[in-house]
Short mmCIF file of C-alpha atoms and ligand atoms in Angstrom, two decimals:
data_model
loop_
_atom_site.label_atom_id
_atom_site.label_comp_id
_atom_site.label_asym_id
_atom_site.label_seq_id
_atom_site.Cartn_x
_atom_site.Cartn_y
_atom_site.Cartn_z
CA UNK A 27 0.00 0.00 0.00
CA UNK A 28 1.17 3.52 -0.84
CA UNK A 29 1.45 6.30 1.73
CA UNK A 30 -1.30 8.86 1.60
CA UNK A 31 -1.70 12.30 3.11
CA UNK A 32 -3.63 12.62 6.37
CA UNK A 33 -6.12 14.88 4.63
CA UNK A 34 -7.11 11.95 2.38
CA UNK A 35 -7.17 9.44 5.23
CA UNK A 36 -9.68 11.73 6.96
CA UNK A 37 -12.01 11.34 3.99
CA UNK A 38 -12.10 7.53 4.18
CA UNK A 39 -14.96 5.41 5.48
CA UNK A 40 -15.24 3.06 8.43
CA UNK A 41 -13.22 -0.10 7.86
CA UNK A 42 -11.06 1.21 4.99
CA UNK A 43 -7.29 0.74 5.15
CA UNK A 44 -4.79 3.60 5.22
CA UNK A 45 -1.04 4.16 5.44
CA UNK A 46 0.36 7.49 6.56
CA UNK A 47 3.59 9.02 7.80
CA UNK A 48 4.40 12.08 9.84
CA UNK A 49 5.42 13.29 13.29
CA UNK A 50 3.95 12.63 16.72
CA UNK A 51 2.03 15.72 17.68
CA UNK A 52 0.43 14.59 20.93
CA UNK A 53 0.55 11.39 22.92
CA UNK A 54 -1.10 9.75 25.91
CA UNK A 55 -1.22 6.25 27.37
CA UNK A 56 -3.96 4.41 29.12
CA UNK A 57 -3.16 0.84 30.13
CA UNK A 58 -2.68 -1.30 27.04
CA UNK A 59 -3.68 1.47 24.63
CA UNK A 60 -1.47 4.25 23.35
CA UNK A 61 -3.14 7.27 21.73
CA UNK A 62 -0.97 9.33 19.44
CA UNK A 63 -1.93 12.21 17.20
CA UNK A 64 0.15 12.33 14.05
CA UNK A 65 0.64 15.42 11.92
CA UNK A 66 1.83 15.83 8.36
CA UNK A 67 1.75 18.84 6.05
CA UNK A 68 -1.97 18.39 5.47
CA UNK A 69 -3.43 17.89 8.94
CA UNK A 70 -3.61 15.74 12.07
CA UNK A 71 -5.18 12.37 12.81
CA UNK A 72 -5.48 10.25 15.95
CA UNK A 73 -3.94 6.78 15.95
CA UNK A 74 -4.81 4.05 18.45
CA UNK A 75 -2.10 1.50 19.14
CA UNK A 76 -3.30 -1.51 21.09
CA UNK A 77 -1.01 -4.17 22.50
CA UNK A 78 -1.52 -7.47 20.58
CA UNK A 79 -2.75 -5.57 17.44
CA UNK A 80 0.84 -4.67 16.51
CA UNK A 81 4.08 -6.56 17.11
CA UNK A 82 5.69 -6.47 20.54
CA UNK A 83 8.57 -4.37 19.24
CA UNK A 84 6.18 -1.92 17.58
CA UNK A 85 4.22 -1.52 20.81
CA UNK A 86 7.39 -1.03 22.84
CA UNK A 87 8.65 1.56 20.33
CA UNK A 88 5.33 3.38 20.38
CA UNK A 89 5.54 3.48 24.16
CA UNK A 90 9.07 4.86 24.04
CA UNK A 91 8.60 7.37 21.21
CA UNK A 92 8.45 11.00 22.37
CA UNK A 93 6.64 13.89 20.76
CA UNK A 94 8.10 14.89 17.35
CA UNK A 95 9.39 11.38 16.63
CA UNK A 96 8.84 10.58 12.95
CA UNK A 97 6.66 7.55 12.28
CA UNK A 98 4.92 5.40 9.67
CA UNK A 99 1.50 3.98 10.45
CA UNK A 100 -0.71 1.44 8.75
CA UNK A 101 -4.18 0.70 9.96
CA UNK A 102 -7.94 0.76 9.65
CA UNK A 103 -10.13 3.83 9.64
CA UNK A 104 -12.65 4.09 12.41
CA UNK A 105 -15.27 6.82 12.52
CA UNK A 106 -15.37 8.54 15.89
CA UNK A 107 -17.03 11.87 16.65
CA UNK A 108 -14.57 12.63 19.45
CA UNK A 109 -11.41 12.32 17.33
CA UNK A 110 -10.08 15.44 15.54
CA UNK A 111 -11.53 15.30 12.02
CA UNK A 112 -14.04 12.62 13.05
CA UNK A 113 -11.82 9.66 12.11
CA UNK A 114 -9.06 7.73 13.81
CA UNK A 115 -6.72 4.96 12.71
CA UNK A 116 -6.53 1.65 14.52
CA UNK A 117 -2.93 0.71 13.89
CA UNK A 118 -1.96 -2.63 12.42
CA UNK A 119 1.66 -1.54 11.98
CA UNK A 120 3.62 1.24 13.69
CA UNK A 121 7.18 2.02 12.68
CA UNK A 122 9.33 4.70 14.29
CA UNK A 123 11.61 6.22 11.62
CA UNK A 124 13.43 8.63 13.92
CA UNK A 125 13.17 8.74 17.71
CA UNK A 126 13.02 12.33 18.92
CA UNK A 127 14.86 13.59 21.95
CA UNK A 128 12.75 15.47 24.48
CA UNK A 129 11.30 18.38 22.49
CA UNK A 130 12.38 21.71 24.01
CA UNK A 131 9.11 23.48 23.19
CA UNK A 132 6.29 22.80 25.60
CA UNK A 133 2.97 24.53 26.05
CA UNK A 134 3.81 27.90 27.59
CA UNK A 135 6.99 29.51 26.30
CA UNK A 136 8.23 33.07 26.07
CA UNK A 137 8.41 34.84 22.73
CA UNK A 138 12.21 34.99 23.00
CA UNK A 139 12.45 31.25 23.65
CA UNK A 140 10.28 30.51 20.64
CA UNK A 141 12.41 32.82 18.49
CA UNK A 142 15.59 31.07 19.69
CA UNK A 143 13.95 27.81 18.66
CA UNK A 144 12.38 29.12 15.50
CA UNK A 145 13.71 26.18 13.45
CA UNK A 146 11.54 23.93 15.64
CA UNK A 147 8.64 26.30 16.26
CA UNK A 148 8.02 26.34 12.50
CA UNK A 149 6.37 22.95 13.04
CA UNK A 150 3.51 24.54 15.00
CA UNK A 151 0.19 24.41 13.24
CA UNK A 152 -0.34 28.17 13.31
CA UNK A 153 3.03 28.75 11.61
CA UNK A 154 2.29 25.99 9.12
CA UNK A 155 -1.07 27.42 8.07
CA UNK A 156 0.35 30.95 7.93
CA UNK A 157 3.14 29.84 5.62
CA UNK A 158 0.60 28.13 3.39
CA UNK A 159 -1.35 31.38 3.17
CA UNK A 160 1.79 33.20 2.12
CA UNK A 161 2.43 30.64 -0.61
CA UNK A 162 -1.16 31.00 -1.83
CA UNK A 163 -0.81 34.80 -1.86
CA UNK A 164 2.28 34.50 -4.03
CA UNK A 165 0.52 32.06 -6.34
CA UNK A 166 -2.46 34.38 -6.86
CA UNK A 167 -0.25 37.43 -7.34
CA UNK A 168 1.72 35.56 -10.03
CA UNK A 169 -1.54 34.61 -11.71
CA UNK A 170 -2.68 38.21 -11.68
CA UNK A 171 0.57 39.51 -13.19
CA UNK A 172 0.44 36.81 -15.88
CA UNK A 173 -3.13 37.69 -16.80
CA UNK A 174 -2.28 41.37 -16.98
CA UNK A 175 0.69 41.10 -19.36
CA UNK A 176 3.52 41.76 -16.93
CA UNK A 177 6.96 40.16 -17.34
CA UNK A 178 8.63 38.76 -14.26
CA UNK A 179 12.23 39.95 -14.02
CA UNK A 180 15.14 39.24 -11.69
CA UNK A 181 16.98 42.40 -10.56
CA UNK A 182 20.08 42.34 -8.37
CA UNK A 183 20.01 42.91 -4.62
CA UNK A 184 23.60 44.20 -4.51
CA UNK A 185 23.53 47.84 -5.51
CA UNK A 186 25.31 51.20 -5.35
CA UNK A 187 22.06 53.13 -4.91
CA UNK A 188 20.23 53.80 -1.65
CA UNK A 189 16.98 54.70 -3.37
CA UNK A 190 14.96 54.90 -0.16
CA UNK A 191 17.47 57.09 1.67
CA UNK A 192 20.72 56.59 3.55
CA UNK A 193 19.13 56.27 7.00
CA UNK A 194 18.06 52.67 6.60
CA UNK A 195 20.61 51.25 4.19
CA UNK A 196 22.99 48.38 4.94
CA UNK A 197 26.39 49.04 3.44
CA UNK A 198 29.26 46.65 2.97
CA UNK A 199 32.65 46.43 1.35
CA UNK A 200 32.36 45.26 -2.25
CA UNK A 201 36.00 44.55 -3.16
CA UNK A 202 37.08 47.98 -1.95
CA UNK A 203 33.97 49.89 -3.00
CA UNK A 204 31.00 50.76 -0.81
CA UNK A 205 27.93 48.83 -1.87
CA UNK A 206 24.49 48.34 -0.36
CA UNK A 207 21.88 45.67 0.16
CA UNK A 208 18.92 46.69 -1.91
CA UNK A 209 16.04 48.58 -0.27
CA UNK A 210 14.01 48.36 -3.46
CA UNK A 211 14.34 46.96 -6.97
CA UNK A 212 12.53 49.97 -8.36
CA UNK A 213 15.37 51.66 -10.21
CA UNK A 214 16.28 48.44 -11.98
CA UNK A 215 12.66 47.81 -12.85
CA UNK A 216 12.52 51.30 -14.32
CA UNK A 217 15.42 50.40 -16.60
CA UNK A 218 13.59 47.27 -17.73
CA UNK A 219 10.34 48.99 -18.78
CA UNK A 220 12.13 50.50 -21.77
CA UNK A 221 12.23 47.06 -23.33
CA UNK A 222 9.50 45.08 -21.56
CA UNK A 223 7.04 47.90 -20.72
CA UNK A 224 5.37 46.09 -17.81
CA UNK A 225 7.58 44.27 -15.32
CA UNK A 226 7.41 42.89 -11.82
CA UNK A 227 9.82 41.22 -9.43
CA UNK A 228 9.95 39.54 -6.05
CA UNK A 229 13.19 40.15 -4.18
CA UNK A 230 14.33 40.45 -0.59
CA UNK A 231 14.62 44.08 0.47
CA UNK A 232 16.69 45.25 3.40
CA UNK A 233 16.00 48.09 5.80
CA UNK A 234 18.29 48.83 8.71
CA UNK A 235 15.32 50.01 10.80
CA UNK A 236 16.50 51.04 14.25
CA UNK A 237 12.97 51.16 15.62
CA UNK A 238 11.30 48.08 17.02
CA UNK A 239 7.72 47.85 15.80
CA UNK A 240 5.21 45.16 14.98
CA UNK A 241 5.38 46.13 11.33
CA UNK A 242 9.07 46.34 10.50
CA UNK A 243 11.40 43.59 9.44
CA UNK A 244 15.05 44.12 8.62
CA UNK A 245 14.72 41.78 5.63
CA UNK A 246 11.39 41.38 3.88
CA UNK A 247 9.98 40.06 0.59
CA UNK A 248 9.29 42.96 -1.68
CA UNK A 249 6.95 42.57 -4.59
CA UNK A 250 7.38 45.41 -7.03
CA UNK A 251 5.90 46.40 -10.37
CA UNK A 252 6.72 49.11 -12.88
CA UNK A 253 4.67 50.16 -15.89
CA UNK A 254 5.53 52.34 -18.88
CA UNK A 255 2.88 54.82 -20.13
CA UNK A 256 1.06 54.73 -16.81
CA UNK A 257 0.33 57.68 -14.53
CA UNK A 258 -0.43 57.68 -10.83
CA UNK A 259 -4.19 57.17 -11.12
CA UNK A 260 -3.87 54.11 -13.38
CA UNK A 261 -1.12 52.81 -11.11
CA UNK A 262 -3.59 52.90 -8.22
CA UNK A 263 -6.17 51.06 -10.33
CA UNK A 264 -3.72 48.26 -10.99
CA UNK A 265 -2.94 48.01 -7.29
CA UNK A 266 -6.56 47.82 -6.18
CA UNK A 267 -7.30 45.22 -8.85
CA UNK A 268 -4.33 43.09 -7.82
CA UNK A 269 -5.14 43.28 -4.08
CA UNK A 270 -8.81 42.48 -4.75
CA UNK A 271 -7.86 39.52 -6.92
CA UNK A 272 -5.62 38.11 -4.20
CA UNK A 273 -8.14 38.69 -1.39
CA UNK A 274 -11.04 37.11 -3.24
CA UNK A 275 -9.04 34.08 -4.28
CA UNK A 276 -7.76 33.59 -0.74
CA UNK A 277 -11.33 33.91 0.54
CA UNK A 278 -12.58 31.28 -1.91
CA UNK A 279 -9.72 28.81 -1.94
CA UNK A 280 -8.12 28.98 1.52
CA UNK A 281 -11.10 28.56 3.83
CA UNK A 282 -9.31 26.00 6.00
CA UNK A 283 -6.28 28.22 6.55
CA UNK A 284 -8.39 31.31 7.19
CA UNK A 285 -10.46 29.49 9.76
CA UNK A 286 -7.28 28.37 11.48
CA UNK A 287 -5.88 31.90 11.78
CA UNK A 288 -9.25 33.38 12.73
CA UNK A 289 -9.99 35.42 9.61
CA UNK A 290 -13.54 35.40 8.31
CA UNK A 291 -13.45 34.83 4.50
CA UNK A 292 -16.31 37.34 4.18
CA UNK A 293 -13.90 40.10 5.29
CA UNK A 294 -11.84 39.38 2.18
CA UNK A 295 -14.74 38.77 -0.24
CA UNK A 296 -15.83 42.40 0.10
CA UNK A 297 -12.45 43.68 -1.10
CA UNK A 298 -13.13 44.99 -4.60
CA UNK A 299 -12.31 48.14 -6.56
CA UNK A 300 -12.53 51.06 -6.20
CA UNK A 301 -10.69 51.86 -2.98
CA UNK A 302 -11.23 55.28 -1.42
CA UNK A 303 -8.62 57.95 -2.30
CA UNK A 304 -7.82 60.63 0.25
CA UNK A 305 -5.30 63.41 -0.34
CA UNK A 306 -2.65 63.81 2.34
CA UNK A 307 -3.89 67.35 2.94
CA UNK A 308 -7.40 66.05 3.72
CA UNK A 309 -6.02 63.18 5.79
CA UNK A 310 -4.30 65.76 8.00
CA UNK A 311 -7.63 67.56 8.45
CA UNK A 312 -9.41 64.30 9.31
CA UNK A 313 -6.75 63.52 11.89
CA UNK A 314 -6.90 67.01 13.40
CA UNK A 315 -10.68 66.65 13.69
CA UNK A 316 -10.12 63.35 15.48
CA UNK A 317 -7.99 65.22 17.99
CA UNK A 318 -4.47 64.37 16.78
CA UNK A 319 -1.75 66.97 17.13
CA UNK A 320 -0.47 66.77 13.55
CA UNK A 321 0.47 69.37 10.92
CA UNK A 322 1.20 69.49 7.21
CA UNK A 323 4.60 67.86 6.66
CA UNK A 324 4.37 65.35 9.51
CA UNK A 325 4.67 61.64 8.84
CA UNK A 326 1.94 59.20 9.79
CA UNK A 327 2.60 56.79 12.63
CA UNK A 328 0.65 53.63 13.39
CA UNK A 329 -2.04 55.46 15.46
CA UNK A 330 -2.66 57.90 12.57
CA UNK A 331 -2.95 55.11 10.04
CA UNK A 332 -5.36 53.27 12.31
CA UNK A 333 -7.51 56.37 12.72
CA UNK A 334 -7.61 56.97 8.96
CA UNK A 335 -9.07 53.52 8.21
CA UNK A 336 -11.57 53.62 11.07
CA UNK A 337 -14.90 52.32 9.78
CA UNK A 338 -13.41 51.19 6.44
CA UNK A 339 -13.74 47.57 5.40
CA UNK A 340 -11.50 47.98 2.34
CA UNK A 341 -8.00 49.41 2.00
CA UNK A 342 -7.70 53.14 1.25
CA UNK A 343 -5.16 55.24 -0.65
CA UNK A 344 -3.52 58.32 0.79
CA UNK A 345 -2.19 60.39 -2.13
CA UNK A 346 -0.13 63.51 -2.76
CA UNK A 347 2.24 63.58 0.17
CA UNK A 348 4.49 66.65 0.62
CA UNK A 349 7.57 66.58 -1.62
CA UNK A 350 9.93 66.70 1.37
CA UNK A 351 8.45 63.62 2.99
CA UNK A 352 8.97 61.28 0.05
CA UNK A 353 11.80 59.84 -2.07
CA UNK A 354 13.66 61.82 -4.75
CA UNK A 355 12.19 59.83 -7.65
CA UNK A 356 8.52 60.71 -7.12
CA UNK A 357 7.03 63.05 -9.70
CA UNK A 358 6.28 66.52 -8.40
CA UNK A 359 2.60 67.41 -8.92
CA UNK A 360 1.47 70.59 -10.73
CA UNK A 361 0.98 72.28 -7.34
CA UNK A 362 4.76 72.09 -6.81
CA UNK A 363 4.27 71.06 -3.18
CA UNK A 364 3.19 67.47 -3.38
CA UNK A 365 4.19 64.33 -5.27
CA UNK A 366 2.08 62.01 -7.45
CA UNK A 367 2.17 59.14 -5.04
CA UNK A 368 -0.12 56.83 -3.12
CA UNK A 369 0.25 54.74 0.00
CA UNK A 370 -2.26 51.94 0.38
CA UNK A 371 -3.38 51.42 3.97
CA UNK A 372 -4.94 48.11 4.98
CA UNK A 373 -8.13 48.12 7.06
CA UNK A 374 -8.22 47.29 10.78
CA UNK A 375 -5.08 49.28 11.50
CA UNK A 376 -2.60 46.97 9.75
CA UNK A 377 -1.02 50.05 8.21
CA UNK A 378 0.74 50.72 4.91
CA UNK A 379 0.93 47.69 2.65
CA UNK A 380 1.86 49.39 -0.63
CA UNK A 381 3.92 52.44 -1.51
CA UNK A 382 3.74 53.62 -5.11
CA UNK A 383 4.15 56.66 -7.32
CA UNK A 384 4.52 58.14 -10.74
CA UNK A 385 8.21 58.70 -11.43
CA UNK A 386 9.94 62.04 -11.87
CA UNK A 387 11.26 62.67 -15.36
CA UNK A 388 13.07 65.92 -14.64
CA UNK A 389 16.73 65.17 -13.90
CA UNK A 390 17.43 68.57 -12.27
CA UNK A 391 14.62 68.13 -9.79
CA UNK A 392 15.92 64.70 -8.83
CA UNK A 393 19.48 65.94 -8.39
CA UNK A 394 18.27 68.73 -6.13
CA UNK A 395 16.39 66.32 -3.93
CA UNK A 396 19.22 63.78 -3.88
CA UNK A 397 21.67 66.50 -2.82
CA UNK A 398 19.44 67.33 0.15
CA UNK A 399 19.73 63.68 1.19
CA UNK A 400 23.51 63.83 0.84
CA UNK A 401 23.53 61.11 -1.81
CA UNK A 402 26.47 60.48 -4.12
CA UNK A 403 25.07 61.84 -7.42
CA UNK A 404 27.62 59.98 -9.55
CA UNK A 405 26.03 56.67 -8.65
CA UNK A 406 22.76 57.85 -10.16
CA UNK A 407 24.13 58.75 -13.58
CA UNK A 408 22.93 55.49 -15.10
CA UNK A 409 19.46 56.21 -13.73
CA UNK A 410 19.41 59.66 -15.30
CA UNK A 411 20.25 58.01 -18.64
CA UNK A 412 16.79 56.44 -18.50
CA UNK A 413 15.40 60.00 -18.71
CA UNK A 414 17.88 60.98 -21.45
CA UNK A 415 17.02 58.22 -23.91
CA UNK A 416 13.35 58.12 -24.75
CA UNK A 417 11.76 58.90 -21.41
CA UNK A 418 8.07 58.09 -20.96
CA UNK A 419 5.58 58.71 -18.17
CA UNK A 420 5.77 55.70 -15.90
CA UNK A 421 4.71 54.53 -12.48
CA UNK A 422 5.17 51.63 -10.14
CA UNK A 423 4.65 50.31 -6.67
CA UNK A 424 6.10 48.09 -3.96
CA UNK A 425 4.16 45.69 -1.76
CA UNK A 426 5.55 44.18 1.43
CA UNK A 427 4.46 40.53 1.34
CA UNK A 428 4.72 40.20 5.11
CA UNK A 429 2.62 43.33 5.67
CA UNK A 430 -0.08 41.94 3.40
CA UNK A 431 0.05 38.60 5.19
CA UNK A 432 -0.26 40.31 8.60
CA UNK A 433 -3.56 41.78 7.50
CA UNK A 434 -4.91 38.70 5.72
CA UNK A 435 -3.92 36.30 8.51
CA UNK A 436 -4.66 38.75 11.36
CA UNK A 437 -1.13 38.46 12.74
CA UNK A 438 -0.23 40.51 15.77
CA UNK A 439 3.42 40.83 14.79
CA UNK A 440 5.16 40.84 11.43
CA UNK A 441 7.82 38.40 12.69
CA UNK A 442 5.25 35.62 12.29
CA UNK A 443 4.77 36.42 8.61
CA UNK A 444 8.18 35.00 7.73
CA UNK A 445 9.89 31.76 8.78
CA UNK A 446 13.20 33.24 9.93
CA UNK A 447 12.55 36.86 10.92
CA UNK A 448 15.44 39.31 10.86
CA UNK A 449 14.80 41.76 13.68
CA UNK A 450 16.74 44.55 15.35
CA UNK A 451 18.78 42.20 17.49
CA UNK A 452 18.13 38.86 15.86
CA UNK A 453 19.58 37.07 12.86
CA UNK A 454 19.70 33.60 14.50
CA UNK A 455 18.68 30.90 13.70
O1 LIG B 10 7.11 52.44 0.77
P1 LIG B 10 8.40 51.77 0.39
O2 LIG B 10 9.62 52.18 1.11
O3 LIG B 10 8.54 51.99 -1.17
C1 LIG B 10 9.56 51.59 -1.95
O4 LIG B 10 10.53 50.96 -1.58
C2 LIG B 10 9.34 51.85 -3.40
N1 LIG B 10 10.65 52.01 -4.06
C3 LIG B 10 8.53 50.73 -4.01
C4 LIG B 10 8.27 50.92 -5.48
O5 LIG B 10 7.63 51.88 -5.84
N2 LIG B 10 8.78 50.02 -6.31
O6 LIG B 10 8.23 50.20 0.56
C5 LIG B 10 7.23 49.52 -0.13
C6 LIG B 10 6.49 48.57 0.80
C7 LIG B 10 5.78 49.24 1.96
O7 LIG B 10 4.53 49.73 1.59
C8 LIG B 10 5.69 48.09 2.94
O8 LIG B 10 4.60 47.25 2.61
C9 LIG B 10 6.97 47.33 2.69
O9 LIG B 10 7.42 47.69 1.40
N3 LIG B 10 7.99 47.65 3.67
C10 LIG B 10 8.33 46.85 4.70
N4 LIG B 10 7.86 45.66 5.09
C11 LIG B 10 8.41 45.07 6.18
N5 LIG B 10 9.41 45.63 6.89
C12 LIG B 10 9.92 46.83 6.55
N6 LIG B 10 10.93 47.36 7.26
C13 LIG B 10 9.38 47.49 5.40
N7 LIG B 10 9.64 48.66 4.77
C14 LIG B 10 8.79 48.73 3.73
MG1 LIG B 11 6.29 53.79 2.11
#
């Protein structure tokens, strides 16, 4: 008999045979019966091992095997309301593949302990279902880009440009030259639109964020797109269509995972275009009316973002931020004071999930702004070439995959949106 996944075993009828393999998730003994719950990538199932129904060695091994031991089980399906999933296996064979030592993780553990043991904590069911959701998100995003005529490209993450400002860039010695870990693939994507017109990429991005928050990782998965011939408004349309596509597909196809993380699929089914657009200037007014001490020019913190989405069940865009508050490459609006940009804020206070803008075409304006940041202009010469040789209006955006997952999976902290989180004082394991 071939091995099957637990998910399939749970669909079988009383008296049918099954053969599964996985890890011991829970275990208890009562006289001549051993109850173990086995997990694999698809679920958990209870197994009953009775003396005399398996060989003596098998029974002794089952008795000895600790939690997280890897095992193979053959047996007969028995319907039982009390068992998880309504079925259990009465073992006819029980083989321990690898005896586990005493598992360090028990029921109540501190966050730090679980982070130290992240390589083991990844086996928890919450982490497992969260990682599946992330994989589904990536699958649906790929589908959406394919259907909308975007080319996937593979930019480098070693760069000489700190496009998002020097404050959060990691620098290192590149054979005697100063180089950086990429904060964004944007500039490279901009170069690629002159041949491919619509491109997207998924790369790690690095931000040396000195602040500890629930929303910042040092290394995160950055999904970015860039489109030729597109202005800010159409850029926002693409974003709201993509996010809606992902949310609705997750709602329809990931019910099991959503239930596990406590997200009602209905919350995601209602996500559809258009999303509300609010100008920064009006957002400031709204916040002042809500009693915040905030003026034109100030950045939004988490409390501001939460207040702005109060009562919203869909994401919203905040557009036209002040020139000084945004990166050098954003196109200055006709008012001269703001840029043609949009931040997408997730509902429920999960904060900014997308940052996007139309790109500046005027080289002088970019140089002026770069100088204010103290950037090395020489390193941007290649970028200015893009404006010199057949420039076109173009726009793009960047989505933090972990930020999106936090919202979709209702995670309290962004560290749980990635298997091995890089945090202010943690790069181990
Ligand atoms: O708003 P950001 O900084 O924009 C850019 O990097 C643009 N160059 C993107 C583009 O237009 N191609 O970052 C984009 C998104 C944010 O909205 C957020 O979702 C995520 O990246 N992000 C982070 N996610 C986790 N941890 C951090 N430290 C993040 N910083 C940004
Ligand atoms: Mg941003």
